[in-house]
Amino acid sequence: MIKWFEASTASLIAIVLTAIGIYIATILFTRLAGKRSFSKMSSFDFAMTVAIGSVIATTILSKSVSLLQGAVGLAAVYLLQISVAMLRRFSIVQKLIDNQPMLLMDGEEILHENLKKARVTEADLRSKLREANVLELSQVRAVIFECTGDIAVLHTKDDDVEIEDWLLEDVGR
Protein backbone atom coordinates (compact mmCIF):
# COMPACT_ATOMS: atom_id res chain seq x y z
CA MET A 1 0.00 0.00 0.00
CA ILE A 2 2.90 2.36 0.64
CA LYS A 3 3.90 1.98 -3.04
CA TRP A 4 0.69 3.77 -4.01
CA PHE A 5 2.33 7.03 -2.98
CA GLU A 6 5.79 6.36 -4.41
CA ALA A 7 7.12 7.68 -7.71
CA SER A 8 10.56 8.48 -8.98
CA THR A 9 11.39 11.93 -10.26
CA ALA A 10 12.23 10.42 -13.66
CA SER A 11 8.82 8.71 -13.92
CA LEU A 12 6.99 11.93 -13.02
CA ILE A 13 8.97 13.91 -15.60
CA ALA A 14 8.21 11.20 -18.19
CA ILE A 15 4.49 11.45 -17.41
CA VAL A 16 4.50 15.26 -17.76
CA LEU A 17 6.46 15.18 -21.04
CA THR A 18 4.25 12.41 -22.44
CA ALA A 19 1.12 14.33 -21.42
CA ILE A 20 2.38 17.43 -23.21
CA GLY A 21 3.28 15.44 -26.32
CA ILE A 22 0.00 13.52 -26.58
CA TYR A 23 -1.93 16.74 -25.84
CA ILE A 24 -0.20 18.47 -28.75
CA ALA A 25 -0.88 15.43 -30.97
CA THR A 26 -4.57 15.48 -29.97
CA ILE A 27 -4.90 19.17 -30.81
CA LEU A 28 -3.10 18.67 -34.13
CA PHE A 29 -5.22 15.67 -35.15
CA THR A 30 -8.43 17.42 -34.05
CA ARG A 31 -7.55 20.46 -36.15
CA LEU A 32 -6.80 18.23 -39.15
CA ALA A 33 -9.92 16.07 -38.73
CA GLY A 34 -12.27 18.96 -38.00
CA LYS A 35 -14.92 19.78 -35.43
CA ARG A 36 -16.75 16.52 -35.95
CA SER A 37 -14.00 14.72 -34.01
CA PHE A 38 -15.72 15.44 -30.72
CA SER A 39 -19.28 15.81 -31.90
CA LYS A 40 -21.95 13.47 -30.70
CA MET A 41 -23.90 13.09 -33.89
CA SER A 42 -23.85 9.29 -33.87
CA SER A 43 -22.98 6.37 -31.63
CA PHE A 44 -19.76 6.00 -33.60
CA ASP A 45 -18.80 9.57 -32.68
CA PHE A 46 -19.32 8.69 -29.02
CA ALA A 47 -17.13 5.59 -29.42
CA MET A 48 -14.50 7.78 -31.05
CA THR A 49 -14.44 10.12 -28.06
CA VAL A 50 -14.09 7.19 -25.64
CA ALA A 51 -11.31 5.64 -27.75
CA ILE A 52 -9.37 8.91 -27.85
CA GLY A 53 -9.62 9.24 -24.08
CA SER A 54 -8.42 5.68 -23.62
CA VAL A 55 -5.45 6.15 -25.96
CA ILE A 56 -4.48 9.39 -24.21
CA ALA A 57 -4.70 7.86 -20.73
CA THR A 58 -2.80 4.73 -21.70
CA THR A 59 -0.09 6.73 -23.44
CA ILE A 60 0.40 9.03 -20.46
CA LEU A 61 0.29 6.46 -17.66
CA SER A 62 1.50 3.18 -19.14
CA LYS A 63 5.23 2.53 -19.19
CA SER A 64 4.70 -0.04 -21.95
CA VAL A 65 3.31 2.50 -24.47
CA SER A 66 5.67 5.12 -25.88
CA LEU A 67 4.66 8.60 -26.94
CA LEU A 68 5.22 7.63 -30.58
CA GLN A 69 3.05 4.53 -30.22
CA GLY A 70 0.31 6.60 -28.57
CA ALA A 71 0.45 9.25 -31.30
CA VAL A 72 0.21 6.56 -34.00
CA GLY A 73 -2.72 4.95 -32.17
CA LEU A 74 -4.38 8.33 -31.89
CA ALA A 75 -3.84 8.98 -35.60
CA ALA A 76 -5.38 5.59 -36.41
CA VAL A 77 -8.51 6.39 -34.36
CA TYR A 78 -8.87 9.77 -36.09
CA LEU A 79 -8.42 8.15 -39.52
CA LEU A 80 -11.11 5.60 -38.65
CA GLN A 81 -13.45 8.40 -37.61
CA ILE A 82 -12.84 10.37 -40.80
CA SER A 83 -13.31 7.22 -42.91
CA VAL A 84 -16.55 6.26 -41.22
CA ALA A 85 -17.84 9.85 -41.48
CA MET A 86 -17.22 9.72 -45.23
CA LEU A 87 -18.71 6.24 -45.62
CA ARG A 88 -21.85 7.28 -43.70
CA ARG A 89 -22.89 9.14 -46.85
CA PHE A 90 -23.97 5.74 -48.16
CA SER A 91 -27.30 4.70 -46.68
CA ILE A 92 -26.27 1.08 -46.10
CA VAL A 93 -23.27 2.16 -44.00
CA GLN A 94 -25.37 4.75 -42.17
CA LYS A 95 -27.96 2.09 -41.28
CA LEU A 96 -25.22 -0.21 -39.93
CA ILE A 97 -23.56 2.45 -37.79
CA ASP A 98 -26.26 4.87 -36.67
CA ASN A 99 -29.25 4.29 -34.47
CA GLN A 100 -32.57 5.51 -35.81
CA PRO A 101 -34.27 8.38 -33.98
CA MET A 102 -37.50 7.30 -32.30
CA LEU A 103 -40.70 9.20 -31.61
CA LEU A 104 -41.57 9.20 -27.91
CA MET A 105 -44.54 11.56 -28.12
CA ASP A 106 -46.72 12.31 -31.11
CA GLY A 107 -48.41 15.54 -30.14
CA GLU A 108 -49.89 15.04 -26.69
CA GLU A 109 -49.89 11.24 -27.04
CA ILE A 110 -47.16 9.43 -25.12
CA LEU A 111 -45.98 6.40 -27.11
CA HIS A 112 -45.46 3.96 -24.22
CA GLU A 113 -44.17 1.13 -26.43
CA ASN A 114 -41.43 3.40 -27.80
CA LEU A 115 -40.57 4.56 -24.27
CA LYS A 116 -39.98 0.89 -23.39
CA LYS A 117 -37.86 0.28 -26.51
CA ALA A 118 -35.75 3.36 -25.75
CA ARG A 119 -35.59 2.48 -22.04
CA VAL A 120 -36.86 5.95 -21.16
CA THR A 121 -39.18 6.36 -18.20
CA GLU A 122 -42.10 8.74 -17.97
CA ALA A 123 -40.11 10.59 -15.30
CA ASP A 124 -37.27 11.08 -17.84
CA LEU A 125 -39.80 12.32 -20.37
CA ARG A 126 -41.37 14.78 -17.90
CA SER A 127 -37.90 16.06 -17.03
CA LYS A 128 -37.10 16.75 -20.69
CA LEU A 129 -40.45 18.49 -21.17
CA ARG A 130 -39.71 20.74 -18.19
CA GLU A 131 -36.20 21.47 -19.52
CA ALA A 132 -37.82 22.58 -22.79
CA ASN A 133 -40.15 24.91 -20.86
CA VAL A 134 -43.29 23.03 -21.87
CA LEU A 135 -46.14 24.30 -19.72
CA GLU A 136 -48.95 22.22 -21.22
CA LEU A 137 -48.92 18.94 -23.12
CA SER A 138 -51.00 20.65 -25.80
CA GLN A 139 -47.86 22.63 -26.72
CA VAL A 140 -45.97 19.45 -27.63
CA ARG A 141 -45.80 18.57 -31.32
CA ALA A 142 -43.26 15.75 -30.97
CA VAL A 143 -40.64 14.35 -28.62
CA ILE A 144 -37.83 12.48 -30.33
CA PHE A 145 -35.20 10.18 -28.84
CA GLU A 146 -32.27 11.08 -31.10
CA CYS A 147 -29.60 8.66 -32.28
CA THR A 148 -27.14 10.41 -29.95
CA GLY A 149 -29.21 9.60 -26.87
CA ASP A 150 -30.46 13.18 -26.57
CA ILE A 151 -34.17 13.87 -26.34
CA ALA A 152 -35.49 16.67 -28.57
CA VAL A 153 -38.75 18.39 -27.67
CA LEU A 154 -40.53 20.16 -30.53
CA HIS A 155 -43.18 22.46 -29.13
CA THR A 156 -44.96 25.74 -29.71
CA LYS A 157 -47.58 27.88 -28.04
CA ASP A 158 -49.27 28.50 -31.39
CA ASP A 159 -51.87 25.76 -32.00
CA ASP A 160 -51.82 26.27 -35.77
CA VAL A 161 -48.13 25.39 -36.20
CA GLU A 162 -47.42 21.87 -37.45
CA ILE A 163 -44.10 20.09 -37.84
CA GLU A 164 -42.76 19.95 -41.37
CA ASP A 165 -42.55 16.36 -42.62
CA TRP A 166 -38.88 16.80 -43.52
CA LEU A 167 -37.95 17.12 -39.82
CA LEU A 168 -39.49 13.73 -39.03
CA GLU A 169 -38.33 11.97 -42.21
CA ASP A 170 -35.96 9.49 -40.54
CA VAL A 171 -37.76 9.16 -37.21
CA GLY A 172 -39.11 5.72 -36.28
CA ARG A 173 -42.71 5.72 -35.16
Coordinates of N, CA, C and O in Angstrom, one line a residue:
M1 N 0.8 -1.2 0.0 CA 0.0 0.0 0.0 C 0.9 1.3 0.0 O 0.5 2.3 -0.6
I2 N 2.0 1.2 0.6 CA 2.9 2.4 0.6 C 3.4 2.7 -0.8 O 3.5 3.9 -1.1
K3 N 3.5 1.7 -1.7 CA 3.9 2.0 -3.0 C 2.9 2.8 -3.8 O 3.2 3.3 -4.9
W4 N 1.7 2.9 -3.3 CA 0.7 3.8 -4.0 C 1.1 5.2 -4.1 O 0.7 6.0 -4.9
F5 N 1.9 5.6 -3.1 CA 2.3 7.0 -3.0 C 3.8 7.3 -3.4 O 4.3 8.3 -3.2
E6 N 4.4 6.2 -4.0 CA 5.8 6.4 -4.4 C 5.9 6.6 -5.9 O 5.1 6.1 -6.7
A7 N 6.8 7.4 -6.3 CA 7.1 7.7 -7.7 C 8.5 8.3 -7.8 O 8.8 9.2 -7.0
S8 N 9.2 7.9 -8.8 CA 10.6 8.5 -9.0 C 10.4 9.8 -9.7 O 9.4 10.0 -10.4
T9 N 11.4 10.6 -9.6 CA 11.4 11.9 -10.3 C 11.4 11.7 -11.8 O 10.7 12.4 -12.5
A10 N 12.2 10.7 -12.2 CA 12.2 10.4 -13.7 C 10.9 10.0 -14.2 O 10.5 10.4 -15.3
S11 N 10.1 9.2 -13.4 CA 8.8 8.7 -13.9 C 7.8 9.9 -14.0 O 7.0 9.9 -14.9
L12 N 7.9 10.8 -13.0 CA 7.0 11.9 -13.0 C 7.3 12.9 -14.2 O 6.4 13.4 -14.8
I13 N 8.6 13.1 -14.5 CA 9.0 13.9 -15.6 C 8.5 13.3 -16.9 O 8.0 13.9 -17.8
A14 N 8.7 11.9 -17.0 CA 8.2 11.2 -18.2 C 6.7 11.4 -18.4 O 6.2 11.5 -19.5
I15 N 6.0 11.3 -17.3 CA 4.5 11.4 -17.4 C 4.1 12.8 -17.9 O 3.3 13.0 -18.8
V16 N 4.8 13.9 -17.4 CA 4.5 15.3 -17.8 C 4.9 15.5 -19.2 O 4.1 16.0 -20.0
L17 N 6.0 15.0 -19.6 CA 6.5 15.2 -21.0 C 5.5 14.4 -22.0 O 5.2 14.9 -23.1
T18 N 5.2 13.2 -21.6 CA 4.3 12.4 -22.4 C 2.9 13.1 -22.5 O 2.3 13.1 -23.6
A19 N 2.4 13.6 -21.4 CA 1.1 14.3 -21.4 C 1.2 15.5 -22.4 O 0.2 15.8 -23.1
I20 N 2.3 16.3 -22.3 CA 2.4 17.4 -23.2 C 2.4 17.0 -24.7 O 1.7 17.5 -25.5
G21 N 3.2 15.9 -25.0 CA 3.3 15.4 -26.3 C 2.0 14.9 -26.9 O 1.6 15.3 -28.0
I22 N 1.3 14.1 -26.1 CA 0.0 13.5 -26.6 C -1.1 14.6 -26.6 O -2.0 14.5 -27.5
Y23 N -1.0 15.6 -25.8 CA -1.9 16.7 -25.8 C -1.7 17.5 -27.1 O -2.7 17.8 -27.8
I24 N -0.5 17.8 -27.5 CA -0.2 18.5 -28.8 C -0.7 17.6 -29.9 O -1.3 18.2 -30.9
A25 N -0.4 16.3 -29.9 CA -0.9 15.4 -31.0 C -2.4 15.5 -31.1 O -2.9 15.5 -32.2
T26 N -3.1 15.4 -30.0 CA -4.6 15.5 -30.0 C -5.1 16.8 -30.6 O -6.0 16.8 -31.4
I27 N -4.5 17.9 -30.2 CA -4.9 19.2 -30.8 C -4.6 19.2 -32.3 O -5.5 19.6 -33.1
L28 N -3.5 18.7 -32.7 CA -3.1 18.7 -34.1 C -4.1 17.8 -34.9 O -4.6 18.2 -35.9
F29 N -4.3 16.6 -34.4 CA -5.2 15.7 -35.1 C -6.7 16.2 -35.2 O -7.4 16.1 -36.2
T30 N -7.1 16.9 -34.1 CA -8.4 17.4 -34.1 C -8.6 18.6 -35.1 O -9.6 18.7 -35.7
R31 N -7.5 19.4 -35.2 CA -7.5 20.5 -36.1 C -7.6 19.9 -37.6 O -8.3 20.4 -38.4
L32 N -6.8 18.8 -37.8 CA -6.8 18.2 -39.2 C -8.1 17.5 -39.5 O -8.6 17.6 -40.6
A33 N -8.7 16.9 -38.5 CA -9.9 16.1 -38.7 C -11.2 16.9 -38.7 O -12.2 16.6 -39.3
G34 N -11.1 18.1 -38.0 CA -12.3 19.0 -38.0 C -13.1 18.8 -36.7 O -12.8 18.0 -35.9
K35 N -14.1 19.7 -36.6 CA -14.9 19.8 -35.4 C -15.7 18.5 -35.1 O -16.1 18.3 -34.0
R36 N -16.0 17.7 -36.1 CA -16.8 16.5 -35.9 C -16.1 15.5 -35.0 O -16.7 14.7 -34.4
S37 N -14.8 15.7 -34.8 CA -14.0 14.7 -34.0 C -14.6 14.5 -32.6 O -14.6 13.4 -32.1
F38 N -15.1 15.6 -32.1 CA -15.7 15.4 -30.7 C -17.2 15.7 -30.7 O -17.8 16.1 -29.7
S39 N -17.8 15.6 -31.9 CA -19.3 15.8 -31.9 C -20.0 14.6 -31.3 O -19.3 13.6 -31.1
K40 N -21.2 14.7 -31.1 CA -22.0 13.5 -30.7 C -23.2 13.3 -31.6 O -24.3 13.2 -31.2
M41 N -22.8 13.2 -32.9 CA -23.9 13.1 -33.9 C -24.3 11.6 -34.1 O -25.4 11.4 -34.6
S42 N -23.5 10.7 -33.7 CA -23.9 9.3 -33.9 C -23.2 8.5 -32.8 O -22.3 9.0 -32.0
S43 N -23.6 7.2 -32.6 CA -23.0 6.4 -31.6 C -21.5 6.1 -32.0 O -20.7 6.0 -31.1
F44 N -21.2 6.2 -33.2 CA -19.8 6.0 -33.6 C -18.9 7.2 -33.1 O -17.8 7.0 -32.7
D45 N -19.5 8.4 -33.2 CA -18.8 9.6 -32.7 C -18.5 9.5 -31.2 O -17.5 9.8 -30.7
F46 N -19.5 8.9 -30.5 CA -19.3 8.7 -29.0 C -18.2 7.7 -28.8 O -17.3 7.9 -27.9
A47 N -18.2 6.6 -29.6 CA -17.1 5.6 -29.4 C -15.8 6.2 -29.7 O -14.8 5.9 -29.1
M48 N -15.7 7.1 -30.7 CA -14.5 7.8 -31.0 C -14.0 8.6 -29.9 O -12.8 8.5 -29.5
T49 N -14.8 9.3 -29.2 CA -14.4 10.1 -28.1 C -13.9 9.2 -26.9 O -12.9 9.6 -26.3
V50 N -14.6 8.1 -26.7 CA -14.1 7.2 -25.6 C -12.7 6.6 -26.0 O -11.8 6.5 -25.2
A51 N -12.6 6.2 -27.3 CA -11.3 5.6 -27.8 C -10.2 6.6 -27.6 O -9.1 6.3 -27.2
I52 N -10.4 7.9 -28.0 CA -9.4 8.9 -27.8 C -9.0 9.1 -26.4 O -7.8 9.1 -26.1
G53 N -9.9 9.1 -25.5 CA -9.6 9.2 -24.1 C -8.8 8.1 -23.6 O -7.9 8.2 -22.8
S54 N -9.2 6.9 -24.0 CA -8.4 5.7 -23.6 C -7.0 5.7 -24.1 O -6.0 5.4 -23.4
V55 N -6.8 6.1 -25.4 CA -5.4 6.2 -26.0 C -4.6 7.2 -25.2 O -3.5 6.9 -24.9
I56 N -5.2 8.3 -24.9 CA -4.5 9.4 -24.2 C -4.1 8.9 -22.8 O -2.9 9.0 -22.4
A57 N -5.0 8.3 -22.1 CA -4.7 7.9 -20.7 C -3.6 6.8 -20.7 O -2.7 6.8 -19.9
T58 N -3.8 5.8 -21.6 CA -2.8 4.7 -21.7 C -1.4 5.3 -22.1 O -0.4 4.8 -21.5
T59 N -1.4 6.2 -23.0 CA -0.1 6.7 -23.4 C 0.6 7.5 -22.3 O 1.8 7.4 -22.1
I60 N -0.2 8.2 -21.5 CA 0.4 9.0 -20.5 C 0.8 8.2 -19.3 O 1.9 8.4 -18.7
L61 N 0.0 7.2 -18.9 CA 0.3 6.5 -17.7 C 1.0 5.1 -17.8 O 1.5 4.6 -16.8
S62 N 0.9 4.5 -19.0 CA 1.5 3.2 -19.1 C 3.0 3.3 -19.6 O 3.3 3.9 -20.5
K63 N 3.8 2.6 -18.8 CA 5.2 2.5 -19.2 C 5.5 1.7 -20.5 O 6.5 1.8 -21.1
S64 N 4.5 0.9 -20.8 CA 4.7 0.0 -21.9 C 4.3 0.6 -23.3 O 4.5 0.0 -24.3
V65 N 3.7 1.8 -23.2 CA 3.3 2.5 -24.5 C 4.1 3.8 -24.6 O 4.0 4.7 -23.7
S66 N 4.9 3.9 -25.7 CA 5.7 5.1 -25.9 C 4.8 6.2 -26.4 O 3.7 6.0 -26.9
L67 N 5.4 7.4 -26.4 CA 4.7 8.6 -26.9 C 4.4 8.4 -28.4 O 3.3 8.7 -28.9
L68 N 5.4 7.9 -29.1 CA 5.2 7.6 -30.6 C 4.1 6.6 -30.8 O 3.3 6.8 -31.7
Q69 N 4.1 5.5 -30.1 CA 3.1 4.5 -30.2 C 1.7 5.1 -29.9 O 0.7 4.9 -30.6
G70 N 1.6 6.0 -28.9 CA 0.3 6.6 -28.6 C -0.1 7.5 -29.7 O -1.3 7.6 -30.0
A71 N 0.8 8.3 -30.2 CA 0.5 9.3 -31.3 C 0.0 8.5 -32.5 O -1.0 8.9 -33.2
V72 N 0.6 7.4 -32.8 CA 0.2 6.6 -34.0 C -1.2 6.0 -33.7 O -2.0 6.0 -34.6
G73 N -1.4 5.5 -32.5 CA -2.7 5.0 -32.2 C -3.8 6.0 -32.3 O -4.9 5.8 -32.8
L74 N -3.5 7.2 -31.8 CA -4.4 8.3 -31.9 C -4.7 8.7 -33.3 O -5.9 8.9 -33.7
A75 N -3.7 8.7 -34.2 CA -3.8 9.0 -35.6 C -4.7 7.9 -36.2 O -5.6 8.2 -37.1
A76 N -4.6 6.7 -35.8 CA -5.4 5.6 -36.4 C -6.8 5.8 -36.0 O -7.7 5.6 -36.9
V77 N -7.1 6.2 -34.8 CA -8.5 6.4 -34.4 C -9.1 7.6 -35.1 O -10.3 7.5 -35.6
Y78 N -8.4 8.6 -35.3 CA -8.9 9.8 -36.1 C -9.1 9.4 -37.5 O -10.1 9.8 -38.1
L79 N -8.2 8.6 -38.1 CA -8.4 8.1 -39.5 C -9.7 7.3 -39.6 O -10.4 7.4 -40.6
L80 N -9.9 6.4 -38.7 CA -11.1 5.6 -38.6 C -12.3 6.5 -38.6 O -13.3 6.3 -39.3
Q81 N -12.3 7.5 -37.7 CA -13.5 8.4 -37.6 C -13.7 9.2 -38.9 O -14.9 9.3 -39.3
I82 N -12.7 9.7 -39.5 CA -12.8 10.4 -40.8 C -13.4 9.4 -41.9 O -14.3 9.8 -42.6
S83 N -12.9 8.2 -41.9 CA -13.3 7.2 -42.9 C -14.8 6.9 -42.7 O -15.5 6.8 -43.7
V84 N -15.2 6.6 -41.5 CA -16.6 6.3 -41.2 C -17.5 7.4 -41.5 O -18.5 7.3 -42.1
A85 N -17.0 8.7 -41.2 CA -17.8 9.8 -41.5 C -18.1 10.0 -43.0 O -19.2 10.3 -43.4
M86 N -17.1 9.7 -43.8 CA -17.2 9.7 -45.2 C -18.1 8.6 -45.7 O -18.9 8.8 -46.6
L87 N -17.9 7.4 -45.2 CA -18.7 6.2 -45.6 C -20.2 6.3 -45.2 O -21.0 5.7 -45.8
R88 N -20.5 7.1 -44.2 CA -21.9 7.3 -43.7 C -22.7 8.0 -44.7 O -23.9 8.0 -44.6
R89 N -22.1 8.5 -45.8 CA -22.9 9.1 -46.9 C -23.7 8.1 -47.6 O -24.7 8.4 -48.3
F90 N -23.2 6.8 -47.5 CA -24.0 5.7 -48.2 C -25.0 5.2 -47.2 O -24.6 4.9 -46.0
S91 N -26.2 5.1 -47.6 CA -27.3 4.7 -46.7 C -27.1 3.4 -46.0 O -27.4 3.2 -44.8
I92 N -26.5 2.4 -46.7 CA -26.3 1.1 -46.1 C -25.3 1.2 -44.9 O -25.5 0.5 -43.9
V93 N -24.2 2.0 -45.1 CA -23.3 2.2 -44.0 C -23.9 2.9 -42.9 O -23.8 2.6 -41.7
Q94 N -24.7 4.0 -43.2 CA -25.4 4.7 -42.2 C -26.3 3.9 -41.3 O -26.4 4.0 -40.1
K95 N -27.0 3.0 -42.0 CA -28.0 2.1 -41.3 C -27.2 1.1 -40.3 O -27.7 0.8 -39.3
L96 N -26.0 0.7 -40.8 CA -25.2 -0.2 -39.9 C -24.6 0.5 -38.7 O -24.6 -0.1 -37.6
I97 N -24.3 1.7 -38.8 CA -23.6 2.4 -37.8 C -24.5 3.3 -36.9 O -24.3 3.3 -35.7
D98 N -25.4 3.9 -37.4 CA -26.3 4.9 -36.7 C -27.5 4.2 -36.2 O -28.1 3.4 -36.8
N99 N -27.9 4.7 -35.0 CA -29.2 4.3 -34.5 C -30.3 5.2 -35.2 O -30.0 6.3 -35.6
Q100 N -31.5 4.7 -35.2 CA -32.6 5.5 -35.8 C -33.3 6.3 -34.7 O -33.6 5.8 -33.6
P101 N -33.5 7.6 -35.0 CA -34.3 8.4 -34.0 C -35.7 7.8 -33.8 O -36.2 7.1 -34.7
M102 N -36.2 7.9 -32.6 CA -37.5 7.3 -32.3 C -38.4 8.3 -31.7 O -38.0 9.1 -30.8
L103 N -39.7 8.3 -32.1 CA -40.7 9.2 -31.6 C -41.2 8.7 -30.2 O -41.6 7.5 -30.1
L104 N -41.1 9.6 -29.2 CA -41.6 9.2 -27.9 C -42.9 9.8 -27.6 O -43.7 9.2 -26.8
M105 N -43.2 10.9 -28.2 CA -44.5 11.6 -28.1 C -44.9 12.1 -29.5 O -44.1 12.7 -30.2
D106 N -46.2 11.8 -29.9 CA -46.7 12.3 -31.1 C -47.8 13.3 -30.7 O -48.9 12.9 -30.3
G107 N -47.5 14.6 -30.7 CA -48.4 15.5 -30.1 C -48.5 15.3 -28.6 O -47.5 15.1 -28.0
E108 N -49.7 15.3 -28.1 CA -49.9 15.0 -26.7 C -49.8 13.6 -26.3 O -49.7 13.2 -25.1
E109 N -49.8 12.7 -27.3 CA -49.9 11.2 -27.0 C -48.5 10.7 -26.7 O -47.6 10.8 -27.5
I110 N -48.4 10.1 -25.5 CA -47.2 9.4 -25.1 C -47.2 8.0 -25.7 O -48.1 7.3 -25.6
L111 N -46.1 7.7 -26.5 CA -46.0 6.4 -27.1 C -45.2 5.4 -26.2 O -44.0 5.3 -26.2
H112 N -46.0 4.8 -25.3 CA -45.5 4.0 -24.2 C -44.6 2.8 -24.7 O -43.6 2.5 -24.1
E113 N -45.0 2.2 -25.9 CA -44.2 1.1 -26.4 C -42.8 1.6 -26.8 O -41.8 1.0 -26.6
N114 N -42.7 2.8 -27.4 CA -41.4 3.4 -27.8 C -40.6 3.8 -26.6 O -39.4 3.7 -26.6
L115 N -41.3 4.3 -25.5 CA -40.6 4.6 -24.3 C -39.9 3.3 -23.8 O -38.7 3.3 -23.4
K116 N -40.6 2.2 -23.8 CA -40.0 0.9 -23.4 C -38.8 0.5 -24.3 O -37.7 0.1 -23.8
K117 N -39.0 0.6 -25.6 CA -37.9 0.3 -26.5 C -36.6 1.1 -26.3 O -35.5 0.7 -26.3
A118 N -36.9 2.4 -26.0 CA -35.7 3.4 -25.8 C -35.2 3.3 -24.3 O -34.2 4.0 -24.0
R119 N -35.9 2.6 -23.5 CA -35.6 2.5 -22.0 C -35.6 3.9 -21.4 O -34.7 4.2 -20.6
V120 N -36.6 4.6 -21.7 CA -36.9 6.0 -21.2 C -38.1 5.9 -20.3 O -39.1 5.3 -20.7
T121 N -38.0 6.4 -19.1 CA -39.2 6.4 -18.2 C -40.0 7.6 -18.4 O -39.6 8.6 -19.0
E122 N -41.2 7.6 -17.9 CA -42.1 8.7 -18.0 C -41.5 9.9 -17.2 O -41.6 11.0 -17.5
A123 N -40.8 9.6 -16.1 CA -40.1 10.6 -15.3 C -39.0 11.3 -16.1 O -38.9 12.5 -16.1
D124 N -38.3 10.5 -16.9 CA -37.3 11.1 -17.8 C -37.9 12.0 -18.8 O -37.5 13.1 -19.1
L125 N -39.1 11.5 -19.4 CA -39.8 12.3 -20.4 C -40.3 13.6 -19.8 O -40.1 14.7 -20.4
R126 N -40.9 13.6 -18.6 CA -41.4 14.8 -17.9 C -40.2 15.8 -17.7 O -40.3 17.0 -17.9
S127 N -39.1 15.2 -17.3 CA -37.9 16.1 -17.0 C -37.5 16.8 -18.3 O -37.2 18.0 -18.3
K128 N -37.5 16.1 -19.4 CA -37.1 16.8 -20.7 C -38.1 17.8 -21.1 O -37.8 18.8 -21.7
L129 N -39.4 17.5 -20.8 CA -40.4 18.5 -21.2 C -40.3 19.8 -20.3 O -40.4 20.9 -20.8
R130 N -39.9 19.6 -19.1 CA -39.7 20.7 -18.2 C -38.5 21.5 -18.7 O -38.5 22.7 -18.7
E131 N -37.4 20.8 -19.0 CA -36.2 21.5 -19.5 C -36.5 22.3 -20.8 O -35.9 23.3 -21.0
A132 N -37.4 21.9 -21.6 CA -37.8 22.6 -22.8 C -38.9 23.7 -22.5 O -39.4 24.3 -23.5
N133 N -39.2 23.9 -21.3 CA -40.2 24.9 -20.9 C -41.6 24.6 -21.4 O -42.3 25.6 -21.7
V134 N -41.9 23.4 -21.5 CA -43.3 23.0 -21.9 C -44.2 23.2 -20.7 O -43.9 22.7 -19.6
L135 N -45.2 24.0 -20.8 CA -46.1 24.3 -19.7 C -47.4 23.5 -19.8 O -48.1 23.2 -18.8
E136 N -47.8 23.0 -21.0 CA -48.9 22.2 -21.2 C -48.6 21.2 -22.3 O -47.9 21.5 -23.3
L137 N -49.2 20.0 -22.1 CA -48.9 18.9 -23.1 C -49.5 19.3 -24.5 O -49.0 18.9 -25.5
S138 N -50.4 20.2 -24.5 CA -51.0 20.7 -25.8 C -50.0 21.4 -26.6 O -50.2 21.6 -27.8
Q139 N -48.9 21.9 -26.0 CA -47.9 22.6 -26.7 C -46.9 21.7 -27.5 O -46.2 22.1 -28.4
V140 N -46.9 20.4 -27.1 CA -46.0 19.5 -27.6 C -46.4 19.0 -29.0 O -47.6 18.6 -29.2
R141 N -45.5 19.1 -30.0 CA -45.8 18.6 -31.3 C -45.1 17.2 -31.5 O -45.7 16.3 -32.1
A142 N -43.9 17.0 -30.9 CA -43.3 15.7 -31.0 C -42.1 15.7 -30.0 O -41.5 16.8 -29.7
V143 N -41.8 14.6 -29.4 CA -40.6 14.3 -28.6 C -39.9 13.2 -29.3 O -40.5 12.1 -29.5
I144 N -38.6 13.4 -29.6 CA -37.8 12.5 -30.3 C -36.6 12.1 -29.5 O -35.9 12.9 -29.0
F145 N -36.4 10.7 -29.4 CA -35.2 10.2 -28.8 C -34.2 10.1 -30.0 O -34.3 9.2 -30.9
E146 N -33.2 11.0 -30.0 CA -32.3 11.1 -31.1 C -31.3 9.9 -31.1 O -31.1 9.3 -30.0
C147 N -30.6 9.7 -32.2 CA -29.6 8.7 -32.3 C -28.4 8.9 -31.4 O -27.7 8.0 -31.1
T148 N -28.2 10.1 -30.9 CA -27.1 10.4 -30.0 C -27.5 10.1 -28.5 O -26.6 10.2 -27.6
G149 N -28.8 9.8 -28.2 CA -29.2 9.6 -26.9 C -29.9 10.8 -26.3 O -30.5 10.8 -25.2
D150 N -29.8 12.0 -27.0 CA -30.5 13.2 -26.6 C -32.0 13.1 -26.9 O -32.4 12.3 -27.7
I151 N -32.7 13.8 -26.1 CA -34.2 13.9 -26.3 C -34.5 15.3 -26.8 O -34.2 16.3 -26.1
A152 N -35.1 15.4 -28.0 CA -35.5 16.7 -28.6 C -37.0 16.9 -28.4 O -37.8 16.0 -28.6
V153 N -37.3 18.0 -27.9 CA -38.7 18.4 -27.7 C -39.1 19.5 -28.7 O -38.5 20.6 -28.6
L154 N -40.0 19.2 -29.6 CA -40.5 20.2 -30.5 C -41.9 20.6 -30.0 O -42.8 19.9 -29.9
H155 N -41.9 21.9 -29.7 CA -43.2 22.5 -29.1 C -43.4 23.9 -29.6 O -42.4 24.6 -30.0
T156 N -44.6 24.4 -29.4 CA -45.0 25.7 -29.7 C -46.2 26.1 -28.9 O -47.0 25.3 -28.5
K157 N -46.4 27.4 -28.7 CA -47.6 27.9 -28.0 C -48.7 28.2 -29.0 O -49.8 28.3 -28.7
D158 N -48.3 28.2 -30.3 CA -49.3 28.5 -31.4 C -49.9 27.2 -31.9 O -49.2 26.3 -32.4
D159 N -51.2 27.0 -31.7 CA -51.9 25.8 -32.0 C -51.9 25.5 -33.5 O -52.1 24.3 -33.9
D160 N -51.7 26.5 -34.3 CA -51.8 26.3 -35.8 C -50.5 25.8 -36.4 O -50.5 25.4 -37.6
V161 N -49.4 25.8 -35.6 CA -48.1 25.4 -36.2 C -48.0 23.9 -36.2 O -48.1 23.2 -35.1
E162 N -47.7 23.3 -37.3 CA -47.4 21.9 -37.5 C -46.0 21.6 -37.8 O -45.3 22.5 -38.3
I163 N -45.5 20.4 -37.5 CA -44.1 20.1 -37.8 C -44.0 19.8 -39.3 O -44.8 19.0 -39.9
E164 N -43.0 20.3 -40.0 CA -42.8 20.0 -41.4 C -42.3 18.5 -41.5 O -41.5 18.0 -40.6
D165 N -42.8 17.8 -42.4 CA -42.6 16.4 -42.6 C -41.1 16.1 -42.7 O -40.6 15.1 -42.3
W166 N -40.3 17.0 -43.3 CA -38.9 16.8 -43.5 C -38.1 16.6 -42.2 O -37.2 15.8 -42.1
L167 N -38.6 17.3 -41.1 CA -38.0 17.1 -39.8 C -38.1 15.7 -39.2 O -37.3 15.3 -38.4
L168 N -39.2 15.1 -39.6 CA -39.5 13.7 -39.0 C -39.2 12.6 -40.0 O -39.6 11.5 -39.8
E169 N -38.5 12.9 -41.1 CA -38.3 12.0 -42.2 C -37.7 10.7 -41.8 O -38.1 9.6 -42.2
D170 N -36.7 10.7 -40.9 CA -36.0 9.5 -40.5 C -36.3 9.0 -39.1 O -35.7 8.1 -38.6
V171 N -37.4 9.5 -38.6 CA -37.8 9.2 -37.2 C -38.7 7.9 -37.2 O -39.7 7.9 -37.9
G172 N -38.3 6.9 -36.4 CA -39.1 5.7 -36.3 C -40.3 6.0 -35.4 O -40.3 6.7 -34.5
R173 N -41.4 5.4 -35.9 CA -42.7 5.7 -35.2 C -43.2 4.5 -34.4 O -43.2 3.5 -34.3

